[in-house]
mmCIF file of C-alpha atoms in Angstrom:
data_model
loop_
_atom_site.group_PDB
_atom_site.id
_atom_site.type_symbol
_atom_site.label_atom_id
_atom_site.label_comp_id
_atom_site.label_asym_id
_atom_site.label_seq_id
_atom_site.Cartn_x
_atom_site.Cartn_y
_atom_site.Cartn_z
ATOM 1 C CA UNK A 1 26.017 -21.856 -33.503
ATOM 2 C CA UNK A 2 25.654 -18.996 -30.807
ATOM 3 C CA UNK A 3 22.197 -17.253 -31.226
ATOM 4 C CA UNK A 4 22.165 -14.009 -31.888
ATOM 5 C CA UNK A 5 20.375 -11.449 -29.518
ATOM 6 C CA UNK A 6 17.163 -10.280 -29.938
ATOM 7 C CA UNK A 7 17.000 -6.619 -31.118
ATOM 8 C CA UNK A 8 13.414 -4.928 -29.806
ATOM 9 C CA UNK A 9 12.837 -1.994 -32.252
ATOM 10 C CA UNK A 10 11.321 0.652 -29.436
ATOM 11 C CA UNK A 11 8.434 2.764 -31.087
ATOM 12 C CA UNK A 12 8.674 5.022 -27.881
ATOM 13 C CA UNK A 13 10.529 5.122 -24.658
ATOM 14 C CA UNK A 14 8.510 6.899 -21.824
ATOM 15 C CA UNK A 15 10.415 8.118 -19.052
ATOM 16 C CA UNK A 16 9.277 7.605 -15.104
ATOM 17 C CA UNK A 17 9.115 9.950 -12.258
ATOM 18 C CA UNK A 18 11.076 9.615 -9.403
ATOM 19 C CA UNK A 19 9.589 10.908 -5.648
ATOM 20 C CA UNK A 20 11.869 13.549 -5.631
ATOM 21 C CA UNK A 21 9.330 15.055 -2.976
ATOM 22 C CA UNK A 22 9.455 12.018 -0.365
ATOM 23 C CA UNK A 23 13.339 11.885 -1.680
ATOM 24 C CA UNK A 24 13.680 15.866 -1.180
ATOM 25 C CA UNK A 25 11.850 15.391 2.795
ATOM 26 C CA UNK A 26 13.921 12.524 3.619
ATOM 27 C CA UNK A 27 17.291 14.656 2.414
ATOM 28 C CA UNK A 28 15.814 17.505 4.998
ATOM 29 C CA UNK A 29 14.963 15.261 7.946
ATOM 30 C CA UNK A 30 18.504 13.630 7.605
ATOM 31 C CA UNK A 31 19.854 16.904 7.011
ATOM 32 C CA UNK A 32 18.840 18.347 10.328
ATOM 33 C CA UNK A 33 19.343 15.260 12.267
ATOM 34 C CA UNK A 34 22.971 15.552 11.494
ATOM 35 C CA UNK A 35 23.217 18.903 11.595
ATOM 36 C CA UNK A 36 22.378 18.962 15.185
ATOM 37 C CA UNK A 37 24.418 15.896 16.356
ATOM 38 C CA UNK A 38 27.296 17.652 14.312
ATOM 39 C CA UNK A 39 26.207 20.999 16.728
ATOM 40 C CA UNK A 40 26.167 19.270 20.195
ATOM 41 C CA UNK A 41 28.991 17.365 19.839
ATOM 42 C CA UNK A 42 31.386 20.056 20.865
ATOM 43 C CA UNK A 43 28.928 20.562 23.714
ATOM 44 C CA UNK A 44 29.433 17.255 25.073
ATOM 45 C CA UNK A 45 33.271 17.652 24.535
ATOM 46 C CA UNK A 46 33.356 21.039 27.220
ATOM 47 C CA UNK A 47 30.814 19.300 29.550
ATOM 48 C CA UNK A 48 32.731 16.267 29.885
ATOM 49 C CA UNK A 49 36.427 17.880 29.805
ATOM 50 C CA UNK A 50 34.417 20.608 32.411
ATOM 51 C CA UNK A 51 33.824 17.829 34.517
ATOM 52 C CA UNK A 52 30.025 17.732 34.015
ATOM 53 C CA UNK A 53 30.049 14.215 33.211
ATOM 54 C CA UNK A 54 26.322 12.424 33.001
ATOM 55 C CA UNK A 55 25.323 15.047 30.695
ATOM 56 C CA UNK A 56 28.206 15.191 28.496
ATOM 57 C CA UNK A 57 28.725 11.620 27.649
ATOM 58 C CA UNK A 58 24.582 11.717 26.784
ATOM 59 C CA UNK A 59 25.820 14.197 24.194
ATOM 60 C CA UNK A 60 28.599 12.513 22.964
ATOM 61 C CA UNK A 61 26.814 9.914 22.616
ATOM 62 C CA UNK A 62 23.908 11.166 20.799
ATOM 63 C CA UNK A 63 25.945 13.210 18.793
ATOM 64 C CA UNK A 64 27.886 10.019 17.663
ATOM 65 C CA UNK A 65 24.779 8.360 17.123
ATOM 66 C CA UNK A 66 23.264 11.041 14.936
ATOM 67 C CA UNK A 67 26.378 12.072 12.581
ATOM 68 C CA UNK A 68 25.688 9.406 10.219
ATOM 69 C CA UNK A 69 22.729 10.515 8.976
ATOM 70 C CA UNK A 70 24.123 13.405 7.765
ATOM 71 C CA UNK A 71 26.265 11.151 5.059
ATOM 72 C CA UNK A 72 22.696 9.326 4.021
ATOM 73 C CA UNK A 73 21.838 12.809 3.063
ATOM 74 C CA UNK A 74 24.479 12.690 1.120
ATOM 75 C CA UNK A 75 23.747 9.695 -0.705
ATOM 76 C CA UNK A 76 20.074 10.078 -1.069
ATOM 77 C CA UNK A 77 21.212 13.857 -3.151
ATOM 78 C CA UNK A 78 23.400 11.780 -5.216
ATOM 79 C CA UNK A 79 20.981 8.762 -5.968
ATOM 80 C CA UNK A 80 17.981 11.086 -6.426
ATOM 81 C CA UNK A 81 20.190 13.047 -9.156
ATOM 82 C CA UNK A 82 21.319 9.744 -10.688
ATOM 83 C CA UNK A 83 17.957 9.253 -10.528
ATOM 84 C CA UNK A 84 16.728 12.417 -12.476
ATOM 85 C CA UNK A 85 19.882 12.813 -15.254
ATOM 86 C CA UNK A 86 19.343 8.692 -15.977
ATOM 87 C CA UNK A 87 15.436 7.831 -15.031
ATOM 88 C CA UNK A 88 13.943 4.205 -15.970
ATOM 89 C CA UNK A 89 12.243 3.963 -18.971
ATOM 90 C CA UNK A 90 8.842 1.866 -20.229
ATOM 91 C CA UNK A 91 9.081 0.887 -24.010
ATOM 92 C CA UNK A 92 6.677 0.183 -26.480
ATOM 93 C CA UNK A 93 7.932 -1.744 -29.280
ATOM 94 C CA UNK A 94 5.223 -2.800 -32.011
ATOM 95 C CA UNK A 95 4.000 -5.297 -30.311
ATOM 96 C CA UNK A 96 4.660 -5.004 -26.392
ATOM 97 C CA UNK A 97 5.668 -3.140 -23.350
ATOM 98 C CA UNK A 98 8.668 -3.831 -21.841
ATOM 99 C CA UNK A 99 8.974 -2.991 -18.344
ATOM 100 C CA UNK A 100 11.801 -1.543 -16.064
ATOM 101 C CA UNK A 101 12.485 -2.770 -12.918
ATOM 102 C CA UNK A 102 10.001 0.119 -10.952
ATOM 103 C CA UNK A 103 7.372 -1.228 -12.797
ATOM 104 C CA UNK A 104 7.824 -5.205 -12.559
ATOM 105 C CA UNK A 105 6.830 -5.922 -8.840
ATOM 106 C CA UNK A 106 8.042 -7.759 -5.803
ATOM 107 C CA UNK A 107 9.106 -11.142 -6.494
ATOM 108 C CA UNK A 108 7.814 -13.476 -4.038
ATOM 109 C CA UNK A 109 10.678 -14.734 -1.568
ATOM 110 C CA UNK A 110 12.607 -18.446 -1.223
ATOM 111 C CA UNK A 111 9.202 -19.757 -0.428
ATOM 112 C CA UNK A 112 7.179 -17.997 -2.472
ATOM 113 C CA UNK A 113 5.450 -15.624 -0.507
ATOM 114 C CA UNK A 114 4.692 -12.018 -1.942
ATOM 115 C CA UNK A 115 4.631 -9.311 0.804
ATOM 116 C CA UNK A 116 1.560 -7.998 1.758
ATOM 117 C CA UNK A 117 0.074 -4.748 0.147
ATOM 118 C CA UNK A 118 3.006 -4.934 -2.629
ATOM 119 C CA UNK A 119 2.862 -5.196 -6.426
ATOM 120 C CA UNK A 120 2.708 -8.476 -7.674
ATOM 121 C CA UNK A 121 5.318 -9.453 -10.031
ATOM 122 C CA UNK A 122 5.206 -8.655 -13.392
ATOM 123 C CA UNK A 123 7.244 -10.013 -16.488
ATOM 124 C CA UNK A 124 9.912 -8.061 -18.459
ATOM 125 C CA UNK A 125 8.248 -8.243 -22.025
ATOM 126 C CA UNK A 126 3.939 -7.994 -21.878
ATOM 127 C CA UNK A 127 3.072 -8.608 -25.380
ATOM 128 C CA UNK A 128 -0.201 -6.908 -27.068
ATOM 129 C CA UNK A 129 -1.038 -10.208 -27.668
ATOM 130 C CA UNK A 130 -1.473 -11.227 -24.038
ATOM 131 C CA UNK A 131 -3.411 -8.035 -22.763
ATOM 132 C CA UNK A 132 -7.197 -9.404 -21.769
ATOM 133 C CA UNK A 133 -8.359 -5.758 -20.788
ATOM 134 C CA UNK A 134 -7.433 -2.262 -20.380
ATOM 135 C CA UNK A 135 -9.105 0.141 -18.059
ATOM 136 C CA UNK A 136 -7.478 3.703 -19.050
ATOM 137 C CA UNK A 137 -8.151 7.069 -16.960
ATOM 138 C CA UNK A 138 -11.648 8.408 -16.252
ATOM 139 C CA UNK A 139 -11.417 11.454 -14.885
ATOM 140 C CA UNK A 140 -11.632 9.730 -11.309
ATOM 141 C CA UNK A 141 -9.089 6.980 -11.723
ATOM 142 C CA UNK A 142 -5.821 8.464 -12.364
ATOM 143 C CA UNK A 143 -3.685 4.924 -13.568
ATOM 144 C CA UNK A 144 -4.191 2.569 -16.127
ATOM 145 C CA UNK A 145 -4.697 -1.113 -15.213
ATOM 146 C CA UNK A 146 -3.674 -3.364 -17.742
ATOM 147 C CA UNK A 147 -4.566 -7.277 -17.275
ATOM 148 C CA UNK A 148 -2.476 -9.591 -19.076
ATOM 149 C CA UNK A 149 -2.277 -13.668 -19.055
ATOM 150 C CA UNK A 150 1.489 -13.266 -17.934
ATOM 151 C CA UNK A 151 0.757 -12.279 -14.219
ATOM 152 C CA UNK A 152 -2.196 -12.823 -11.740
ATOM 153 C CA UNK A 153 -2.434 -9.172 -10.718
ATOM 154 C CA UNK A 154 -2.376 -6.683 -13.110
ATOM 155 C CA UNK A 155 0.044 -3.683 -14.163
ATOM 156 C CA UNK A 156 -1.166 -0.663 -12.757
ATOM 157 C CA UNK A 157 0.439 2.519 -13.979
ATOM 158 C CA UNK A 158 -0.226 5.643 -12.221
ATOM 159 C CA UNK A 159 -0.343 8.903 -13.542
ATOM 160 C CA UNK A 160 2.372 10.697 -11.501
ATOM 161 C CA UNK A 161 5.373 7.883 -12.609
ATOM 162 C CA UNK A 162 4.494 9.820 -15.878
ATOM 163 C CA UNK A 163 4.420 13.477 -17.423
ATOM 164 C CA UNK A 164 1.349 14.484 -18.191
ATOM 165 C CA UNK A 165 1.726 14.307 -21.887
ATOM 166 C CA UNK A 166 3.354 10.870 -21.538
ATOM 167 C CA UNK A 167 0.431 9.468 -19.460
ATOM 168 C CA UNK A 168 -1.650 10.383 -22.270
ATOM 169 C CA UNK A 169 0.848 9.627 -24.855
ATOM 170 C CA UNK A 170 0.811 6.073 -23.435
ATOM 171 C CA UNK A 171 -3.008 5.825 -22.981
ATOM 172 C CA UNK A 172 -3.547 6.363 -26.785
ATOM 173 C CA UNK A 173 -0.374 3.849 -27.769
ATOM 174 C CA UNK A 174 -2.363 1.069 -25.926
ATOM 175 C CA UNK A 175 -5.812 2.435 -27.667
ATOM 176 C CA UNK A 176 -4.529 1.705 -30.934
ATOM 177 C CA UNK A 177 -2.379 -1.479 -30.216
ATOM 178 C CA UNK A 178 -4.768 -3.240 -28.131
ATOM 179 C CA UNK A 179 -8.385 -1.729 -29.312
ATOM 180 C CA UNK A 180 -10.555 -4.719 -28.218
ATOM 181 C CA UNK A 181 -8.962 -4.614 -24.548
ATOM 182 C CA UNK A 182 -10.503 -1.496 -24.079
ATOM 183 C CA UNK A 183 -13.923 -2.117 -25.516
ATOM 184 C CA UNK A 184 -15.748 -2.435 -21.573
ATOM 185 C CA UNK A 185 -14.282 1.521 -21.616
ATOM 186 C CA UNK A 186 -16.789 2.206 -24.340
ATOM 187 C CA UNK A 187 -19.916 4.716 -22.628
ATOM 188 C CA UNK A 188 -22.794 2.121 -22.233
ATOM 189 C CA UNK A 189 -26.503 3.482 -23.873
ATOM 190 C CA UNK A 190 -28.824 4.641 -20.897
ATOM 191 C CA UNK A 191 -30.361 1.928 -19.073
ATOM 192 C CA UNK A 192 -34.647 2.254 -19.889
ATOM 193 C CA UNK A 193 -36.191 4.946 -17.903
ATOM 194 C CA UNK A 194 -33.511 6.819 -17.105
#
């Protein structure tokens, strides 16, 4: 008897940002590394054919050297648009958030080291059931840090991976699923004599 696969029933699918800005800046700098290897090779060419050989072959060489980055310019355009026409998605289902890849972490290596200053890993699936606390936006924090019994760091999720709308859209889905994990959130009475 094969079993059948499971069917999640997604409430709503929130879209992530790409850094189409660090994307965009790395597309320039490649840009105009290539574009000037592509402009002094024919420089080198004359000096060396002109007999002016030291300087030439530096130019040749450089040239050579630089051209390629003028085809990872190419490929970062074409990934970022990928990128933009197909983005990753979170879900919510009724009861969980599934995660895409962006959003699960670094895996530790073969011997189960995670590299410094990365994300922890994170599963697939985070049920409601497994969230211990929610700490959503206040005005200074701009991410919401969920902590769950699946992973020993939490999810963080900041604020520009989402539309502004969405951001909130996803604060208030996690509100209503998961009210008690946000009960520390709550504004605490003054303290006496303030």
């Amino acid at each position: 008897m094969a079993s059948e696969p499971v069917q999640l029933v997604v409430e709503h699918a929130y879209p992530l940002r790409v850094g189409c800005a660090a994307q965009g800046c790395a597309v320039a700098f490649l840009a105009v590394i290539g574009s000037a290897a592509a402009a002094t090779l024919p420089a080198g060419v004359m000096m060396v054919q002109g007999g002016q050989l030291p300087l030439g072959v530096l130019l040749c060489v450089l040239s050579v050297v630089g051209l390629p980055a003028l085809v990872f310019a190419g490929v970062l355009v074409v990934s970022g648009v990928r990128e933009v026409l197909n983005p990753q998605q979170l879900f919510v289902t009724k009861d969980a958030l599934v995660l895409p890849p962006q959003l699960r972490g670094t895996p530790p290596d073969a011997k189960g080291n995670v590299p410094p200053n990365a994300p922890g890993p994170q599963p697939l699936v985070v049920p409601f059931a497994a969230i211990r606390a929610v700490k959503g936006s206040d005005g200074r924090s701009t991410r919401i840090r969920i902590e769950h019994d699946l992973a020993p760091t939490p999810l963080l999720l900041p604020e520009f991976l989402l539309t502004g709308g969405d951001f909130e859209g996803l604060e208030a889905a996690l509100r209503k699923a998961v009210p008690a994990a946000f009960a520390e959130d709550a504004p605490k009475p003054p303290a006496a004599g303030e």
